[in-house]
Short mmCIF file of C-alpha atoms and ligand atoms in Angstrom, two decimals:
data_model
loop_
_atom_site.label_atom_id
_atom_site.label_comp_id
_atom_site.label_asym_id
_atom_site.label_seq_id
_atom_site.Cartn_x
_atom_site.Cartn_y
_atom_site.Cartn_z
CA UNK A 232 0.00 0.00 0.00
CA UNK A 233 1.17 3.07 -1.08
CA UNK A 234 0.95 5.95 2.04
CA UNK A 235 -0.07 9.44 0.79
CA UNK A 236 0.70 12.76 2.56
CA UNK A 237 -2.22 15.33 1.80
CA UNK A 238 -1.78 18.89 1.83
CA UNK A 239 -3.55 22.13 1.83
CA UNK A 240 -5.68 21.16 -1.67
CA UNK A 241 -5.62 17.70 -1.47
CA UNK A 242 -6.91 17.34 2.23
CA UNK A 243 -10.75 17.13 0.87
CA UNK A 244 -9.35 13.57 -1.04
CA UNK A 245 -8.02 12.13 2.37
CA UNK A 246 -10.58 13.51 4.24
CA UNK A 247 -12.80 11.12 1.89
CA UNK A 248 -11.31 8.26 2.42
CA UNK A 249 -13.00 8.26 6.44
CA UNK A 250 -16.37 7.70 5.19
CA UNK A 251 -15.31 4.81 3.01
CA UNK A 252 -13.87 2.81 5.52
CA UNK A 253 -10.33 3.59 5.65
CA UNK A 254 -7.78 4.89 8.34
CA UNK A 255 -5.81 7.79 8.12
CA UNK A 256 -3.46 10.07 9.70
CA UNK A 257 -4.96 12.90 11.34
CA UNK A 258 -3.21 16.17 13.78
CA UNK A 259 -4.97 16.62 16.69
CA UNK A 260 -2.62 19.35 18.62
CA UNK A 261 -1.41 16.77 21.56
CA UNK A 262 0.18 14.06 19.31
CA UNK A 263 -0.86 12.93 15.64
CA UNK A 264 -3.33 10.17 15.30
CA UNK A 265 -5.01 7.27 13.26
CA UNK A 266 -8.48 8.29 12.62
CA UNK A 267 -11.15 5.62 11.43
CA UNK A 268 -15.10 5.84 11.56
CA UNK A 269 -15.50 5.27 15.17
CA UNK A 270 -18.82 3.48 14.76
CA UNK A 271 -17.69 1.08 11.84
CA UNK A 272 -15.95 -1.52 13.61
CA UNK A 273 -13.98 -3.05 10.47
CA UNK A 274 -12.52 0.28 9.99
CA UNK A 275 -11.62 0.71 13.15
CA UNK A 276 -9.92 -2.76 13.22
CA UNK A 277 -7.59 -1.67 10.44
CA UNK A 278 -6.17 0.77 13.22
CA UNK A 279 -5.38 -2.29 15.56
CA UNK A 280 -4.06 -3.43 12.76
CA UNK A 281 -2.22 -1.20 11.85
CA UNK A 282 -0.67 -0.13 15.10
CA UNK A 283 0.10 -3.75 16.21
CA UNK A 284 -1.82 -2.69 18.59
CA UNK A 285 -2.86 -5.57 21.44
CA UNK A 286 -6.79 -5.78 21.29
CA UNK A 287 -7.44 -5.10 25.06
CA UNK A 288 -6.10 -1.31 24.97
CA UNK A 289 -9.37 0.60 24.41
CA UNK A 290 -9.04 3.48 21.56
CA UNK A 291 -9.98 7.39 22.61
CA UNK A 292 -13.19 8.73 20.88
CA UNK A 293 -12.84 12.35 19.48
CA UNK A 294 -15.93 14.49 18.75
CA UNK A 295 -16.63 18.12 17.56
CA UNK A 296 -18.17 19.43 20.79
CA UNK A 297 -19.37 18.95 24.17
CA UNK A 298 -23.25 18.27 23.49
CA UNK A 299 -21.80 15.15 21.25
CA UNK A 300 -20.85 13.68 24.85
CA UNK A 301 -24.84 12.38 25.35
CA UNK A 302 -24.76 10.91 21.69
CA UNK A 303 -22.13 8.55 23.05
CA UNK A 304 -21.56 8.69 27.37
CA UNK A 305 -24.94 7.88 29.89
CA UNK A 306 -25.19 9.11 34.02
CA UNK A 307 -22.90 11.92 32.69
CA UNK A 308 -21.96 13.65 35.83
CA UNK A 309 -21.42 17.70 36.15
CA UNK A 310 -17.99 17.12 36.36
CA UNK A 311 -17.74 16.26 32.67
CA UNK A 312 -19.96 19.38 31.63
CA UNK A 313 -17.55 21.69 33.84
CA UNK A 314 -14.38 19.86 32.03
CA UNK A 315 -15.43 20.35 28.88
CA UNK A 316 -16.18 23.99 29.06
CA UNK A 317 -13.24 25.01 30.82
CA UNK A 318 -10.27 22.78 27.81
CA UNK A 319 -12.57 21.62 25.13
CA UNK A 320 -11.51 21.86 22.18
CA UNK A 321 -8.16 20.76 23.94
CA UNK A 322 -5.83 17.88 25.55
CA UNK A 323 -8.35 16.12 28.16
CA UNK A 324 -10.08 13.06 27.64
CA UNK A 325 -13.28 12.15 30.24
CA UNK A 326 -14.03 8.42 31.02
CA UNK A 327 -17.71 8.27 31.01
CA UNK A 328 -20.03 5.55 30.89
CA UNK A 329 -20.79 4.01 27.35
CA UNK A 330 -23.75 4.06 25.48
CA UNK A 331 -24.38 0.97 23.89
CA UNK A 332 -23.94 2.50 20.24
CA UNK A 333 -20.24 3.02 20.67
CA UNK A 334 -18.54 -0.22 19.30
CA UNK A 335 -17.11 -2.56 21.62
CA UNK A 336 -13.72 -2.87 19.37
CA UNK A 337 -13.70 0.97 20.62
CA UNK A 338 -13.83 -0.03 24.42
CA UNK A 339 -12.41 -3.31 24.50
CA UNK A 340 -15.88 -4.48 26.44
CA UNK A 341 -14.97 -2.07 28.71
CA UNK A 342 -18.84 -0.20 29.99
CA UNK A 343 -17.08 3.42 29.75
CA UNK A 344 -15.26 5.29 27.18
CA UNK A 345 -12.66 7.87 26.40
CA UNK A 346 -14.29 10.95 25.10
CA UNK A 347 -12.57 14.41 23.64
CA UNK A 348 -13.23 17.35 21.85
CA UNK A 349 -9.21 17.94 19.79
CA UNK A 350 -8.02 21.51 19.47
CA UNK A 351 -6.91 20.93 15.84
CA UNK A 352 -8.96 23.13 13.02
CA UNK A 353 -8.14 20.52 10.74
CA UNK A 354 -9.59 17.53 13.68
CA UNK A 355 -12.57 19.92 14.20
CA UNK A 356 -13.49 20.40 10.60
CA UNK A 357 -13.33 16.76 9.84
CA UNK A 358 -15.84 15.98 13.05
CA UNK A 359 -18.02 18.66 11.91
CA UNK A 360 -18.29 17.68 8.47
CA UNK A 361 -18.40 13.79 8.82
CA UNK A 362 -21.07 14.67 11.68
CA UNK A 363 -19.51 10.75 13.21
CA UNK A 364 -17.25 10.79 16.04
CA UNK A 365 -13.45 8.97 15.23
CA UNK A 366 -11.91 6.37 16.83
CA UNK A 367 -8.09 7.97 17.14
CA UNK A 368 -5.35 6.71 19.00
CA UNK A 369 -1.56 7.65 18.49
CA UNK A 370 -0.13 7.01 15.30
CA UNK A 371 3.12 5.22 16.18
CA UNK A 372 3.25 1.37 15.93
CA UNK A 373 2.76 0.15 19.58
CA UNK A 374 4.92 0.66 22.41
CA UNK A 375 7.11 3.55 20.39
CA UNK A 376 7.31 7.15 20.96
CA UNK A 377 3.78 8.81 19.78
CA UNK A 378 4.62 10.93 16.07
CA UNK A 379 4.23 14.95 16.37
CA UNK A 380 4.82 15.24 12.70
CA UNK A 381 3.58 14.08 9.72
CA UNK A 382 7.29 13.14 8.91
CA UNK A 383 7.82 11.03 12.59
CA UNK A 384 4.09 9.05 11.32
CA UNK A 385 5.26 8.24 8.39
CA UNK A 386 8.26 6.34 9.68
CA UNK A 387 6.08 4.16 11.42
CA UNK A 388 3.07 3.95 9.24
CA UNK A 389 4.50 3.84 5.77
CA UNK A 390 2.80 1.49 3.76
CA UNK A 391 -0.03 0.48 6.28
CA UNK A 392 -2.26 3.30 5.87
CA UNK A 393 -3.71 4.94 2.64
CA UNK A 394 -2.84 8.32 3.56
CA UNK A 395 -1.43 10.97 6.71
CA UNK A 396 -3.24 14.37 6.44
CA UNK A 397 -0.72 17.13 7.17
CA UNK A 398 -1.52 19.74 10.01
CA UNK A 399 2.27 20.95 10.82
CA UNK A 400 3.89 20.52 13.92
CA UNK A 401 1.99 19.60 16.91
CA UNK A 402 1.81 22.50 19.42
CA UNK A 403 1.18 20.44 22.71
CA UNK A 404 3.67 17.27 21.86
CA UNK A 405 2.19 15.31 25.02
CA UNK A 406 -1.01 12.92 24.65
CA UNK A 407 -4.28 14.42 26.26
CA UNK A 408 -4.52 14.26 30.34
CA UNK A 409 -7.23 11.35 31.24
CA UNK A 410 -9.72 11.65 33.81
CA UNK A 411 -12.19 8.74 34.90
CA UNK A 412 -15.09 10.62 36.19
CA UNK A 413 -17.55 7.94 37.61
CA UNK A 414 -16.11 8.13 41.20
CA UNK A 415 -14.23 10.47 42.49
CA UNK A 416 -11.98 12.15 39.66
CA UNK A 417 -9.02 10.14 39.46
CA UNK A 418 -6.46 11.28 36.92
CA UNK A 419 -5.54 7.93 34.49
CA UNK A 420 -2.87 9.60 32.48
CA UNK A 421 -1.14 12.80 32.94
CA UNK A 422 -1.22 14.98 30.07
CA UNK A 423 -1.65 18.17 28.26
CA UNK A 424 -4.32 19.73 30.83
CA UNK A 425 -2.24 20.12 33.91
CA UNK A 426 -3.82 18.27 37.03
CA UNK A 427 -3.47 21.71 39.36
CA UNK A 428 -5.58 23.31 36.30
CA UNK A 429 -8.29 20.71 36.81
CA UNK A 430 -8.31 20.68 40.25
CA UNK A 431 -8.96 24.52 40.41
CA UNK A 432 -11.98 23.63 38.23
CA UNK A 433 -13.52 21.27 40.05
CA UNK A 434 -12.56 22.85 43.28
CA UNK A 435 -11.45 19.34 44.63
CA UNK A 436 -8.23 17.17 44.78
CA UNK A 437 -7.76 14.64 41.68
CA UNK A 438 -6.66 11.09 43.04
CA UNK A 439 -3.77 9.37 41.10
CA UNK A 440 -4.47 6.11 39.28
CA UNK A 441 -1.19 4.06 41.00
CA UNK A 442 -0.19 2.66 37.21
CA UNK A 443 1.13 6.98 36.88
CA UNK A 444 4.21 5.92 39.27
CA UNK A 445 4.35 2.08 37.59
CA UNK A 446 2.26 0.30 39.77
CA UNK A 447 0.03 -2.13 38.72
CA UNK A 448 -3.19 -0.88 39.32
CA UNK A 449 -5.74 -3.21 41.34
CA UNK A 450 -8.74 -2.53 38.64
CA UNK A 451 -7.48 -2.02 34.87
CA UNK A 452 -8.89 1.36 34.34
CA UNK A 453 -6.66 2.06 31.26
CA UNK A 454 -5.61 -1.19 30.47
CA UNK A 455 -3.18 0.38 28.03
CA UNK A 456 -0.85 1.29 30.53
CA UNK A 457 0.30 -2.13 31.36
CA UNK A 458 2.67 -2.16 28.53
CA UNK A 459 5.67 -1.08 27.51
CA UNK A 460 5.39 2.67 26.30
CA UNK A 461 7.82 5.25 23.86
CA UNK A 462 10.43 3.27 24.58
CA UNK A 463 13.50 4.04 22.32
CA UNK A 464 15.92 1.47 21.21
CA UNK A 465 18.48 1.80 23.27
CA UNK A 466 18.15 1.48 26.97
CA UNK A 467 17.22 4.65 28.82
CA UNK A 468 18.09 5.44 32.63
CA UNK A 469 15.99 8.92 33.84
CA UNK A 470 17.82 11.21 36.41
CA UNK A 471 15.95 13.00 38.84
CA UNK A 472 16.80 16.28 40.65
CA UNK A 473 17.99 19.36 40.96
CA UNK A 474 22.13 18.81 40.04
CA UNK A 475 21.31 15.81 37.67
CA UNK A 476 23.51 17.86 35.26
CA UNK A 477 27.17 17.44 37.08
CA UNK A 478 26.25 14.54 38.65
CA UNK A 479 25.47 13.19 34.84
CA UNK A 480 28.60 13.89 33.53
CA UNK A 481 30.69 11.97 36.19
CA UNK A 482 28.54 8.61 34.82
CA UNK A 483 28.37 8.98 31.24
CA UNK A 484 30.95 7.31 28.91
CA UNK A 485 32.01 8.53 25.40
CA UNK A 486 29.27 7.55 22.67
CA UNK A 487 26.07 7.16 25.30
CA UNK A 488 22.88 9.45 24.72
CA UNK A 489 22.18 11.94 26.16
CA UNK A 490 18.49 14.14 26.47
CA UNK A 491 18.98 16.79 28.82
CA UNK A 492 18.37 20.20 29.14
CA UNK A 493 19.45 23.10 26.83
CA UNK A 494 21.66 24.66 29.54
CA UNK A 495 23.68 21.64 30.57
CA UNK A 496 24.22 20.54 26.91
CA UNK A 497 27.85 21.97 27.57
CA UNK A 498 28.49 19.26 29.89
CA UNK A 499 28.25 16.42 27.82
CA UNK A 500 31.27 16.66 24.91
CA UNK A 501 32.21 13.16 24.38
CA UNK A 502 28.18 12.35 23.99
CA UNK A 503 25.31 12.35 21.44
CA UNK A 504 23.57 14.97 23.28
CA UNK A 505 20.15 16.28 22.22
CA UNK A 506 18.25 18.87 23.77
CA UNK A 507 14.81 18.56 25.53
CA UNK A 508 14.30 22.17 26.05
CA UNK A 509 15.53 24.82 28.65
CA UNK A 510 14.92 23.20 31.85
CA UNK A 511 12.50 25.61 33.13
CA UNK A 512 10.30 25.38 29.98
CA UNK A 513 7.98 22.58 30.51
CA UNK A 514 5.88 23.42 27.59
CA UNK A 515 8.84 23.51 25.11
CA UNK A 516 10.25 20.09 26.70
CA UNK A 517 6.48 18.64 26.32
CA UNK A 518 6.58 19.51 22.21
CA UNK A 519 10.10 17.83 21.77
CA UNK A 520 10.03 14.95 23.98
CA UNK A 521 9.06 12.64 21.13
CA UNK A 522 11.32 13.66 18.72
CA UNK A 523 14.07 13.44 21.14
CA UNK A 524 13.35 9.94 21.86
CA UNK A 525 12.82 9.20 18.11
CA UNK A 526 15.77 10.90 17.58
CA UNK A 527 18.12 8.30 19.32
CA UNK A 528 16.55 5.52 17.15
CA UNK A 529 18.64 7.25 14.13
CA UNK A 530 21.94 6.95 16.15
CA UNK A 531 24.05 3.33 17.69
CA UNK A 532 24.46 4.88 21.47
CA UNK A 533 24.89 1.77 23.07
CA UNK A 534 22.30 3.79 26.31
CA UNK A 535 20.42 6.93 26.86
CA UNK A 536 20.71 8.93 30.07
CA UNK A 537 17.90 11.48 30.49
CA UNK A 538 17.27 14.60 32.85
CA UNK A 539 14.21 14.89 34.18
CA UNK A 540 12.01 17.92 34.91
CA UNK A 541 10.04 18.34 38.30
CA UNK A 542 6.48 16.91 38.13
CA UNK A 543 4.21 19.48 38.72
CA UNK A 544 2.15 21.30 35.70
CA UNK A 545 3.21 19.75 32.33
CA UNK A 546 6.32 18.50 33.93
CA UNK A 547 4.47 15.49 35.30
CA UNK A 548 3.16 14.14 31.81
CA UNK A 549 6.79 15.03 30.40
CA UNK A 550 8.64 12.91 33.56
CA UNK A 551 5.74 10.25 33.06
CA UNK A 552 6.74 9.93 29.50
CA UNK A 553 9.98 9.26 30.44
CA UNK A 554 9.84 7.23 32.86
CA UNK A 555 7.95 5.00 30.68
CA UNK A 556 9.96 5.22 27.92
CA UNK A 557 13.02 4.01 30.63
CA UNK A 558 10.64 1.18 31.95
CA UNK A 559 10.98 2.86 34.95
CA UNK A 560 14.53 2.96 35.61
CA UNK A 561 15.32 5.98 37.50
CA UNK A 562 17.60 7.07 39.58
CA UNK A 563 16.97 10.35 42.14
CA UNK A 564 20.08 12.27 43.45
O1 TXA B 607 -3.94 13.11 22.85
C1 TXA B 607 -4.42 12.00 22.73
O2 TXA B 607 -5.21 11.52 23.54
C2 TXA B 607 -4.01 11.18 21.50
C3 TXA B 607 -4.50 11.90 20.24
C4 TXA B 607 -4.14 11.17 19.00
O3 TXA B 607 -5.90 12.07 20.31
N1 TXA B 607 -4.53 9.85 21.56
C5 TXA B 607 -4.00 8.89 22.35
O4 TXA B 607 -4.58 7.67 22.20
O5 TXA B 607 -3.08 9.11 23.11
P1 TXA B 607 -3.85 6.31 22.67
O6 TXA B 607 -4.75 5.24 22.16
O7 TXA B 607 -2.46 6.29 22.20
O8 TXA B 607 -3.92 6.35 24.22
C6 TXA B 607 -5.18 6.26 24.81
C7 TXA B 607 -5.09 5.78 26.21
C8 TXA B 607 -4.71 4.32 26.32
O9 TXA B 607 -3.75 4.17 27.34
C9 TXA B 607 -6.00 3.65 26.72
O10 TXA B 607 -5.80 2.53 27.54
C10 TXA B 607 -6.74 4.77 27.45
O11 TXA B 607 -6.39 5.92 26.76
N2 TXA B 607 -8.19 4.59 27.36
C11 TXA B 607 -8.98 4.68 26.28
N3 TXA B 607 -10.26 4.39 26.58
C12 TXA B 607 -10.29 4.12 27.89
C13 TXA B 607 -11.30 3.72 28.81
N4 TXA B 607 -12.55 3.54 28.43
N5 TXA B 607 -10.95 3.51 30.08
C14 TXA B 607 -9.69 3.70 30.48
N6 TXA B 607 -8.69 4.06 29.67
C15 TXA B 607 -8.97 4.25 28.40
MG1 MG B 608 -0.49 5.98 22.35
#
């Protein structure tokens, strides 16, 4: 199969091939996904498909706008109405209860789903116009670093989907932020809506699913997040704290990989450094963080070594990413 890239005039012929039954790449401002007909399950099956994708990780469902979320979610609490008004269009999904229309290759028989509303004009025009919502997870194959360019999808998905529609860069880099709303808010994945900004929403403290630090969790709320995640080729080790910097460059050997921060780049001669971003700048490390660990994939460092930024606004879905990426291997000075 032959893998198009369609830009500015020829979006309306990708954009086509939805309704037909296909798959295709789509920007959604948080990472680029695989879109498919999220109520035709053979479509969406060409996702699994084409993700290698294990069958018991349930897919997100986007949709244009809030009122679409009692089309597809039942006993939606107030919670999800005051979510969605305060980052819709934007990077939060809401775990709601499924109605029994939404497919259960969407769920993975799981009763709830993964609803949100993508930032993207390009996501938002194909909603509105196809008037269906899409099934759209990440478009990497399974268990590597999520693409946040049409470039970084095609490595992955050449020649296992028809077609990638171009949007440009992604401007959040980081997944959405998932919240399972049927209890008590607890967050599922950290994410592109910080968890302080959802807090101050709610005016209430979000609990932590344990599988966020790399527990297993007792129920499978987000199955997904038993496996192996972004993980580059090479082994990575994180580094936590303040002087991971100097304490780095005592450890490293000439030839290892380095991600650390734009400052401390001058520490690290004998290396194949790459930069996540200064290391105050959260949001910048959030929109490189996948090319960085693609990045490595390109080189033969025998190990990466990564600094770490502290976890609190978008610095705890950046240090989640990485951590997961490392398999949890991190070491705190
Ligand atoms: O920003 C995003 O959310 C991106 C863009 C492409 O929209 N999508 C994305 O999808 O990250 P994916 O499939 O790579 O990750 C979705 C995560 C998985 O870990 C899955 O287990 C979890 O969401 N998930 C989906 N539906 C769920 C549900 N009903 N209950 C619990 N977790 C769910
Ligand atoms: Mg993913």
């Amino acid at each position: 199969m032959n893998t198009q890239v369609f830009q500015e005039e020829s979006l309306p012929q990708g954009v086509a091939l939805l309704p037909q039954g296909e798959v295709v790449g789509l920007p959604t401002a948080t990472v680029d996904g695989l879109a498919a007909n999220g109520l035709d399950p053979p479509a969406v099956a060409k996702i699994f498909q084409a993700k290698g994708r294990p069958q018991d990780t349930p897919l997100i469902l986007p949709v244009a706008e809030a009122s679409w979320l009692s089309r597809y979610c039942q006993e939606i609490p107030s919670t999800a109405w005051q979510l969605a008004q305060a980052f819709w269009p934007g990077a939060l999904t809401l775990i709601l209860q499924a109605k029994p229309c939404v497919p259960e290759i969407v769920t993975a028989g799981l009763p709830t789903v993964g609803i949100r509303c993508p930032q993207h004009p390009l996501a938002l025009a194909v909603l509105r116009a196809l008037d269906l919502p899409l099934a759209a997870p990440s478009g990497n194959r399974s268990g590597k670093p999520s693409p946040t360019t049409a470039e970084a999808m095609l490595q992955d998905m050449a020649g296992k989907i028809p077609g990638i529609l171009e949007g440009g860069a992604c401007a959040v880099g980081v997944e959405s932020t998932i919240v399972d709303l049927r209890g008590k808010p607890t967050l599922l994945r950290a994410g592109g809506v910080s968890l302080e900004a959802i807090a101050q929403v709610l005016g209430e403290e979000i609990l932590q699913d344990p599988s966020l630090s790399g527990q297993d969790t007792a129920i499978p709320f987000a199955p997904g997040m038993k496996y192996r995640h972004y993980a580059p080729e090479a082994p990575l080790t994180v580094v936590q704290g303040e002087d991971s910097g100097p304490w780095l460059a005592k450890q490293v050997k000439p030839g290892d990989g380095v991600l650390c921060f734009q400052e401390d780049l001058p520490l690290f001669p004998h290396c194949v450094t790459r930069s996540l971003g200064c290391r105050g700048d959260v949001a910048q490390q959030a929109q490189e963080i996948f090319s960085a660990l693609r990045y490595f994939d390109q080189t033969t460092v025998p190990r990466i070594w990564a600094q770490c930024p502290q976890e609190v606004e978008l610095g705890l879905a950046v240090a989640n990413r990485l951590k997961k990426a490392s398999g949890f291997q991190v070491i705190s000075i």
